[in-house]
Coordinates of C-alpha atoms in Angstrom, one line a residue:
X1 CA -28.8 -24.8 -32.1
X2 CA -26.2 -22.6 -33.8
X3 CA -28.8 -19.9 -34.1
X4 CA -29.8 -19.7 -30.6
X5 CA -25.9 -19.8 -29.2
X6 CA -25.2 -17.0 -31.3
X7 CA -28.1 -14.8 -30.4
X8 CA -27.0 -15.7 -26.6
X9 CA -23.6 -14.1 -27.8
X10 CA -22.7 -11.1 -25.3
X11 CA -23.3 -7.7 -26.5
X12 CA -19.8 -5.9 -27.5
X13 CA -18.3 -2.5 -27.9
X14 CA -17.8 -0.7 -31.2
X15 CA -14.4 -3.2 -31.3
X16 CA -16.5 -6.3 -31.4
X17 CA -19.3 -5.2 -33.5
X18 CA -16.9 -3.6 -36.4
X19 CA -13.6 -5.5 -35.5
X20 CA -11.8 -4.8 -39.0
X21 CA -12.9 -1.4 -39.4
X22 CA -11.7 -0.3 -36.0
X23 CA -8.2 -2.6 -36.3
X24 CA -7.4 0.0 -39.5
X25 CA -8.2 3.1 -38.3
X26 CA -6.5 2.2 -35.2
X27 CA -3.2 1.0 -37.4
X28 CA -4.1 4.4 -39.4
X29 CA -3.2 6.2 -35.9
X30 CA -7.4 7.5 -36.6
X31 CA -8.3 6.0 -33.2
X32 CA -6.1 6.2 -30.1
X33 CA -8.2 4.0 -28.0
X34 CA -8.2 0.5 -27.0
X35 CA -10.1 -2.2 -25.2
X36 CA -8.8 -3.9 -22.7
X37 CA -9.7 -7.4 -21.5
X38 CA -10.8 -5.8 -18.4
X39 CA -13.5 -3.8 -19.9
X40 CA -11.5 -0.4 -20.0
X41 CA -10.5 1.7 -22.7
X42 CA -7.0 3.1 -22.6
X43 CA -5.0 5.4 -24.7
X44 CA -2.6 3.1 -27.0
X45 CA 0.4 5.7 -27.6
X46 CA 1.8 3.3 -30.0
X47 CA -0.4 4.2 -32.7
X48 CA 1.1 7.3 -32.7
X49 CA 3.8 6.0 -34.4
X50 CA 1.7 5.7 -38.2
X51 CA -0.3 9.0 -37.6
X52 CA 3.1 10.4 -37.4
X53 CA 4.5 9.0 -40.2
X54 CA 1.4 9.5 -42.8
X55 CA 1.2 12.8 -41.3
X56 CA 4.9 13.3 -42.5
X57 CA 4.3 11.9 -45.7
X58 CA 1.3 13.8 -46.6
X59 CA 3.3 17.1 -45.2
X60 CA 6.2 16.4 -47.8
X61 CA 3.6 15.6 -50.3
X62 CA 1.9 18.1 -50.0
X63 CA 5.0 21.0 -50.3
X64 CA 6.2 19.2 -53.0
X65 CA 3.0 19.4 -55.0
X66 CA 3.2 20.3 -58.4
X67 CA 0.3 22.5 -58.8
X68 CA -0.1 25.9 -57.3
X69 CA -2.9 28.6 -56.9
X70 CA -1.1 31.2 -58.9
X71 CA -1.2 28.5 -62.3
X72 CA -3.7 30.0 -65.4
X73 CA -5.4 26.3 -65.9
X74 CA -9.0 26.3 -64.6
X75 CA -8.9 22.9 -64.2
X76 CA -5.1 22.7 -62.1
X77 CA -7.5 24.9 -59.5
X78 CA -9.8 22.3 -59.4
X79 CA -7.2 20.3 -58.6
X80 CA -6.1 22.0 -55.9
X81 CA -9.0 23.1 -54.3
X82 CA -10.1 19.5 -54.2
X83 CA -6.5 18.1 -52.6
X84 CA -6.2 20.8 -50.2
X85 CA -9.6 19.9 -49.2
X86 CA -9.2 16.4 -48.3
X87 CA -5.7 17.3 -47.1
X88 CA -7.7 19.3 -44.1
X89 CA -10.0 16.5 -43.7
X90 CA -7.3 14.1 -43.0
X91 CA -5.2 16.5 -41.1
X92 CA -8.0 16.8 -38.5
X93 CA -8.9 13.9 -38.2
X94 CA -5.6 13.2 -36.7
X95 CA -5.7 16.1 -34.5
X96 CA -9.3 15.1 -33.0
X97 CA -8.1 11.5 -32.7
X98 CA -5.0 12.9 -30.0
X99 CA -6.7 15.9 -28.5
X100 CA -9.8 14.5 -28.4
X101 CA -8.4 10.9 -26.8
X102 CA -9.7 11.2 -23.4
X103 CA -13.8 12.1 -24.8
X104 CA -13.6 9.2 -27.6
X105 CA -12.4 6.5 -24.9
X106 CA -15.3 7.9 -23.2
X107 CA -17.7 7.6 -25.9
X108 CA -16.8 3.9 -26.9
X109 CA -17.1 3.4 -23.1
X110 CA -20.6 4.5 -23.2
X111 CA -21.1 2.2 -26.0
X112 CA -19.3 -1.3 -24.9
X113 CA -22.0 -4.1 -23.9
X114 CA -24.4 -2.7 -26.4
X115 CA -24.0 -4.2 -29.9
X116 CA -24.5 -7.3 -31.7
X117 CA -20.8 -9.3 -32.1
X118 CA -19.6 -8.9 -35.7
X119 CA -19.9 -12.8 -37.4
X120 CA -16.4 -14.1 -38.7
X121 CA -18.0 -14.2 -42.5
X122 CA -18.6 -10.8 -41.9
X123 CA -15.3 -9.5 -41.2
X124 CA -13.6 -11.6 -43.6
X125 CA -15.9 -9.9 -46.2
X126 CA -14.9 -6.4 -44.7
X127 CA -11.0 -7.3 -44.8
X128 CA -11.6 -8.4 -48.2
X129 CA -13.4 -5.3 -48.9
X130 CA -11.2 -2.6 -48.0
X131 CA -8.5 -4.4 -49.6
X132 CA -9.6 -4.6 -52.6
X133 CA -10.8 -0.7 -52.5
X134 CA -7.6 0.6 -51.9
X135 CA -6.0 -1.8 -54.8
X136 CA -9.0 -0.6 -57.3
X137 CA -8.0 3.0 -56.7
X138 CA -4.2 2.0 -56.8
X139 CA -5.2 0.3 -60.2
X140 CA -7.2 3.7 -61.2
X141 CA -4.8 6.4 -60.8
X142 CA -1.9 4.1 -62.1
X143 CA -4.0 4.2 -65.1
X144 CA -4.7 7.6 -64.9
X145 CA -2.0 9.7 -64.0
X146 CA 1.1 10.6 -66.3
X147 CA 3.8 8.4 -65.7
X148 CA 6.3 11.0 -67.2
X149 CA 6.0 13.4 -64.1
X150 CA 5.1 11.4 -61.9
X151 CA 7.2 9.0 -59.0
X152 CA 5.7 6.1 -56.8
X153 CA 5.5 8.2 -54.0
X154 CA 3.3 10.6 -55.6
X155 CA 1.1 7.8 -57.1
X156 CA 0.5 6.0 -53.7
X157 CA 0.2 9.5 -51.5
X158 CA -2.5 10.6 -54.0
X159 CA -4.3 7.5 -53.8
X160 CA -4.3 7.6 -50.0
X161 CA -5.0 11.5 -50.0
X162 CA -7.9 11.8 -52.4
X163 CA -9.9 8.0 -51.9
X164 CA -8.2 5.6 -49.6
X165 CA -8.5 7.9 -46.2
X166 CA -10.7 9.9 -46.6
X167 CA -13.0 6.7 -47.6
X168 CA -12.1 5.2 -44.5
X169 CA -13.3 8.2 -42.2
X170 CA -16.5 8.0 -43.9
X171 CA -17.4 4.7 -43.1
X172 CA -15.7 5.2 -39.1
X173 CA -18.3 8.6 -38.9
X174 CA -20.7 6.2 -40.3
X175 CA -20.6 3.2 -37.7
X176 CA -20.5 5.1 -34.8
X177 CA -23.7 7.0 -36.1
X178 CA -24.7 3.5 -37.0
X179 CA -24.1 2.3 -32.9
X180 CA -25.7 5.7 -31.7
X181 CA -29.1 4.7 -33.9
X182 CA -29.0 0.9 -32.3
X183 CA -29.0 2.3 -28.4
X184 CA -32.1 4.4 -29.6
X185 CA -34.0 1.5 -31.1
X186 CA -33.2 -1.1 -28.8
X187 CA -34.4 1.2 -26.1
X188 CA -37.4 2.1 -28.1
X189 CA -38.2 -1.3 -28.5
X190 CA -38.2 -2.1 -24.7
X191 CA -40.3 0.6 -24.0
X192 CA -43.0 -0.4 -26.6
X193 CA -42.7 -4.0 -24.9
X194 CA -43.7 -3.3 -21.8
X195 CA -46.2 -0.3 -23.0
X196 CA -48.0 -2.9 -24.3
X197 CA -50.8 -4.9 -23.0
X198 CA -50.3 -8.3 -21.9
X199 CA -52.4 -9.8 -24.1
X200 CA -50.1 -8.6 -26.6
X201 CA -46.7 -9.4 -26.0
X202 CA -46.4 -12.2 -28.9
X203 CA -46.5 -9.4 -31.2
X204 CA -43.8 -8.0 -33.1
X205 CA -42.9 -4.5 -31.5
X206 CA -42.6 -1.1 -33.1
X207 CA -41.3 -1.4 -36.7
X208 CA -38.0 -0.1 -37.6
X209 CA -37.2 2.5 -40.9
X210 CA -34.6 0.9 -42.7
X211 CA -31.4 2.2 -42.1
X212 CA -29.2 0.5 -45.3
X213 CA -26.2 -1.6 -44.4
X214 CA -26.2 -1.4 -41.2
X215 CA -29.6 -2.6 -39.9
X216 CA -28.6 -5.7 -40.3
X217 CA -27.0 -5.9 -37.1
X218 CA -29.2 -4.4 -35.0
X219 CA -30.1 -7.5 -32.5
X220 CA -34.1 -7.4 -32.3
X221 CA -33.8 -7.3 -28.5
X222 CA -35.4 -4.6 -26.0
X223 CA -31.7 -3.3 -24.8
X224 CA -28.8 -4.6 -24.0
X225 CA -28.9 -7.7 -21.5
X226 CA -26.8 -6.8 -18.9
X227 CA -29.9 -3.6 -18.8
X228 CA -32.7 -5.9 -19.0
X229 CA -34.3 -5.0 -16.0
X230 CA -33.4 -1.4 -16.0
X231 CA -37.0 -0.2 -17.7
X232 CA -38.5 -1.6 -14.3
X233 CA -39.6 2.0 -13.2
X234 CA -39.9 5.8 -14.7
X235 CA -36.5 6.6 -12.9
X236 CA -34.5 4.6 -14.8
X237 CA -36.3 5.0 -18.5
X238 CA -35.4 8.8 -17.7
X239 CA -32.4 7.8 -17.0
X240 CA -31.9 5.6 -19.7
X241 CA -32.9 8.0 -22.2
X242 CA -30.7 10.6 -21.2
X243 CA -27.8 8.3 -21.6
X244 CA -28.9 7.6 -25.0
X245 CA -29.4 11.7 -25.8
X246 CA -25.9 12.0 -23.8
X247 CA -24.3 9.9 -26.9
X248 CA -25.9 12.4 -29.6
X249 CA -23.9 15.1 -27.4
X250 CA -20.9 13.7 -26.7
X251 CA -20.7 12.4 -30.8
X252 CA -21.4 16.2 -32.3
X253 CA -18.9 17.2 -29.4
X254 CA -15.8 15.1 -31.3
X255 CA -16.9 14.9 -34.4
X256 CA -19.2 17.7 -35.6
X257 CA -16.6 19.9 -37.1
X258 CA -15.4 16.2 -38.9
X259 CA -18.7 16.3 -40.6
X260 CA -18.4 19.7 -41.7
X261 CA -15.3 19.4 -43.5
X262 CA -16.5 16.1 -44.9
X263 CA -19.7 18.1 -46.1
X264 CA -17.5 20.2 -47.4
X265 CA -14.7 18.0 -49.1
X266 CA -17.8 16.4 -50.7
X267 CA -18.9 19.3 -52.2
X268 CA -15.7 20.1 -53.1
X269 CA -15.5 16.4 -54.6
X270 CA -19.1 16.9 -56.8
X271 CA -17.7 20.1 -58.0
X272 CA -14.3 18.6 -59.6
X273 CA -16.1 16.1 -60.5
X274 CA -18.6 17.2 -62.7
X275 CA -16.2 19.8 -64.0
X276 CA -13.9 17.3 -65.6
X277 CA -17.0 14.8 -66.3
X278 CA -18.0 17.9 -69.1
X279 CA -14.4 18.9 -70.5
X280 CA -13.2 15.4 -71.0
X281 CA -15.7 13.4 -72.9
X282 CA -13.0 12.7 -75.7
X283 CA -10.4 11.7 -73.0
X284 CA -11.8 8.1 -71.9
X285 CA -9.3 7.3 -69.4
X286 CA -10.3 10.7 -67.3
X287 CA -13.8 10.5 -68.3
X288 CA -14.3 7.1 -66.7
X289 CA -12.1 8.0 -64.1
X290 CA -14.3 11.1 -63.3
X291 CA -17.5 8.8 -63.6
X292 CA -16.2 5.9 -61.2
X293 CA -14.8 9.2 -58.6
X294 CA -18.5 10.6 -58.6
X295 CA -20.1 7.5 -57.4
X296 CA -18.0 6.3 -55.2
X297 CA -18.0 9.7 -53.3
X298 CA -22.0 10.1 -53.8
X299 CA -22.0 6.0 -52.5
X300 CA -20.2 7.2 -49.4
X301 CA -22.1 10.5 -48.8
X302 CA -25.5 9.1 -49.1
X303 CA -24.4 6.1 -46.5
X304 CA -23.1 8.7 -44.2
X305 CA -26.2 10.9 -44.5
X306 CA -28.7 7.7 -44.4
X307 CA -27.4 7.2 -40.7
X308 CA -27.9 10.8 -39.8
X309 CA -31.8 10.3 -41.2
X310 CA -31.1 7.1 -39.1
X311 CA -30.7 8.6 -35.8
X312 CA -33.9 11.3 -36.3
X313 CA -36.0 8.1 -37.0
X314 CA -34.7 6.5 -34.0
X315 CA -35.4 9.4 -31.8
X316 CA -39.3 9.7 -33.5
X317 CA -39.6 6.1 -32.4
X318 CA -38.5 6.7 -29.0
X319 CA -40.9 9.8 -28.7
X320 CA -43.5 7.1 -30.2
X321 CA -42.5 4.9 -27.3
X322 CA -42.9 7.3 -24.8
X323 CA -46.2 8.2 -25.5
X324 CA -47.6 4.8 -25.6
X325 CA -45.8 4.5 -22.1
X326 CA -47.6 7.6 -20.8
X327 CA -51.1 6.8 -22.2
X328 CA -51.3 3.0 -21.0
X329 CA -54.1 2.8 -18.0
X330 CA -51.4 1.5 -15.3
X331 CA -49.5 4.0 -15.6
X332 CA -49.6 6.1 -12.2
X333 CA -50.0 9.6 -12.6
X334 CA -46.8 10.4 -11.2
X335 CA -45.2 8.3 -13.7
X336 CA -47.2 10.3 -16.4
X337 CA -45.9 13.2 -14.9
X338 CA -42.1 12.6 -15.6
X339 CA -42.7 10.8 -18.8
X340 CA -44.4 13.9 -20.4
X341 CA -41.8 16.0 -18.9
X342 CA -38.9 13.7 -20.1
X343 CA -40.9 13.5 -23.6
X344 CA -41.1 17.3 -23.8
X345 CA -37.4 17.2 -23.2
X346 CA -36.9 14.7 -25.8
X347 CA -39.1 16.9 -28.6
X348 CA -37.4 20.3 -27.6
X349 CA -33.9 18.1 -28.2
X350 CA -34.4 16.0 -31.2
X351 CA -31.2 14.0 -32.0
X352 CA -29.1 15.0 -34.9
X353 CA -25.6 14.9 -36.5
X354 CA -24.2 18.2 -36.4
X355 CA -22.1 19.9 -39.5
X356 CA -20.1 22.2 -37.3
X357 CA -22.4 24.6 -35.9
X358 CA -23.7 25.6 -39.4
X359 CA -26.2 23.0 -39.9
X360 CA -27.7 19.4 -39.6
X361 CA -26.7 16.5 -41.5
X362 CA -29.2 14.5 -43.6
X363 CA -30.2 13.4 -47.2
X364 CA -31.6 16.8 -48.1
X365 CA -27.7 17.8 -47.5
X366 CA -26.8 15.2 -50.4
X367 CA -29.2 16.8 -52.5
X368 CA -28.7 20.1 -52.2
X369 CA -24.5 19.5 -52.7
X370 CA -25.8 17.9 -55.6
X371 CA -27.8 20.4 -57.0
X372 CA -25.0 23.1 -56.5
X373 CA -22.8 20.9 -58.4
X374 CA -25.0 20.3 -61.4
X375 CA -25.8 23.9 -61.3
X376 CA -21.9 24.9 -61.2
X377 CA -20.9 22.7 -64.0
X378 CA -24.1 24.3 -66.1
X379 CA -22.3 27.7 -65.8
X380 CA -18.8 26.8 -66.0
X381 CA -19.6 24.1 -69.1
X382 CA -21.3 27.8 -71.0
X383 CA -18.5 30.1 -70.2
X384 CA -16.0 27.3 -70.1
X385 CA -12.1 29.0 -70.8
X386 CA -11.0 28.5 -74.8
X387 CA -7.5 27.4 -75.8
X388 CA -5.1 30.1 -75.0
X389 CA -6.8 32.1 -72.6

């Protein structure tokens, strides 16, 4: 009986379906809006109050940093490169979370009432996730840095700048790519259902790519229930999937330039990384460091870019869906006429994640960021700087 209660469980917003997730960025001043128990979003002004203040933080940090451009050591560069980097990232984040208020209560509009409610084993898991991720990198740098130059404020502002925050945008990116991909399916799914025969509707509907940690709570349900009956006619699939290619838009609208310095802190990220993974083999504490930095960031890429392979699969199986629509014998001809139409539309639009307006995100990004790294350290590791120099 448990089971079949909770799969009665409303559909939520991106609140309900990643309540711990969406509690800390919103405490982080990240996200500005808030669900109401009337259904609404609104603008909560308060939050304002810790963007500010890390904002201020990071600012001071950041002029009172040690390290400058105009130093000799290759590797103090490095350094630089790599905390200006993530300094940009976090900085615009901030500003996209106030001037962009109005669109993202918009966009988690768009998506309330269509995702599966987060289970309470799940968010006590998360809470105990992230908390022990930020006190792992505390631990690290603590053991890490050099306590002789350094003050507390520098070791917790670092630990925020370069893993904590950054971290946490990648996984926010990542769910609402992750809620995007679950409208697709679940529409996909309901249009396979009633494409197919009635002889056939015990079977199991169009099968799903994997999509990594967050499949598992994609609710194997046509759509959402309070849109059950909205597949009932050609009009309202149309409709239905231009909602669904409305989210891609309004997401690369907000976020896209996001992704791009994300792309590029990650490269930025590979390249330190590898440089100090080859110059400090006989320095355990930094090599292991260097090591643990590396996957974690690769970890958090390769999640982020899995849901951008995510949302392409999606829209291949609502193409799929389509077609099976259009080629069943019932369907009037008229109806064949707007399907085709809407399935051109779909195939001259294919969903994405944008990087800025540079290029499209996806695992062949990983690889290539990769490549360029392996290939950087290669050169730098053969005309590495000697001693004095």
């Amino acid at each position: 009986m448990g089971g079949v209660e909770s799969e009665k469980k409303p559909l939520v917003g991106v609140e309900g379906a990643w309540p711990v997730l969406l509690r800390l960025m919103g405490g982080l001043g990240f996200v500005l809006p808030r669900r109401r128990s009337s259904g609404h979003y609104e603008i909560a002004y308060v939050r304002l109050i810790p963007m500010v203040g890390i904002t201020a933080a990071i600012s001071w940090h950041f002029l009172r940093f040690e390290k400058k451009f105009t130093n000799v050591a290759y590797d103090v560069f490095m350094d630089i490169v790599l905390y200006t980097a993530n300094v940009a990232n976090i900085f615009y984040a901030f500003a996209v979370a106030l001037y962009r208020r109005q669109d993202t209560c918009r966009f988690f509009g768009s998506l309330d009432g269509t995702l599966k409610p987060a289970r309470t084993w799940v968010s006590c898991a998360a809470f105990l996730f992230f908390s022990l991720f930020v006190a792992f990198f505390l631990g690290l740098n603590y053991i890490m840095l050099d306590w002789a130059d350094v003050s507390l404020f520098h070791w917790i502002c670092l630990t925020l700048i370069i893993s904590s925050l950054p971290s946490f945008l990648d996984l926010y990116l990542a769910t609402l790519i992750s809620a995007v991909v679950q409208m697709y399916r679940r529409l996909a799914d309901g249009l396979s259902r009633r494409a197919r025969p009635r002889t056939q509707l015990g079977h199991p509907s169009i099968g799903h790519p994997g999509s990594g940690f967050f499949s598992a709570s994609i609710p194997h349900r046509p759509i959402g229930s309070h849109r059950c009956s909205s597949l009932s006619n050609v009009g309202a699939i149309v409709v239905q999937c231009e909602e669904v290619s409305e989210l891609v838009h309004m997401f690369n609208q907000i976020f896209s330039v996001s992704v791009l310095l994300t792309s590029g802190a990650f490269l930025g990220k590979m390249m330190n990384g590898s440089y100090y993974l080859a110059f400090t083999v006989d320095q355990p504490k930094v090599f292991y460091g260097s090591i643990i930095y590396l996957v974690t960031e690769v970890s958090r890429f390769y999640l982020l870019c899995r849901q951008a392979d995510s949302l392409k699969e999606a829209h291949s199986m609502l193409e799929d869906a389509l077609l099976a629509l259009h080629q069943c014998r019932d369907t009037p001809p008229e109806d064949r006429d707007s399907l085709l139409s809407q399935l051109v539309h779909l195939k001259s639009r294919p969903a994405h994640i944008a990087i800025g307006s540079v290029g499209v995100l996806g695992s062949d990004v990983l690889v290539t960021c990769v490549n360029v790294a392996l290939t950087y350290t290669a050169i730098v590791f053969q005309y590495r700087p000697t001693e004095g120099e």
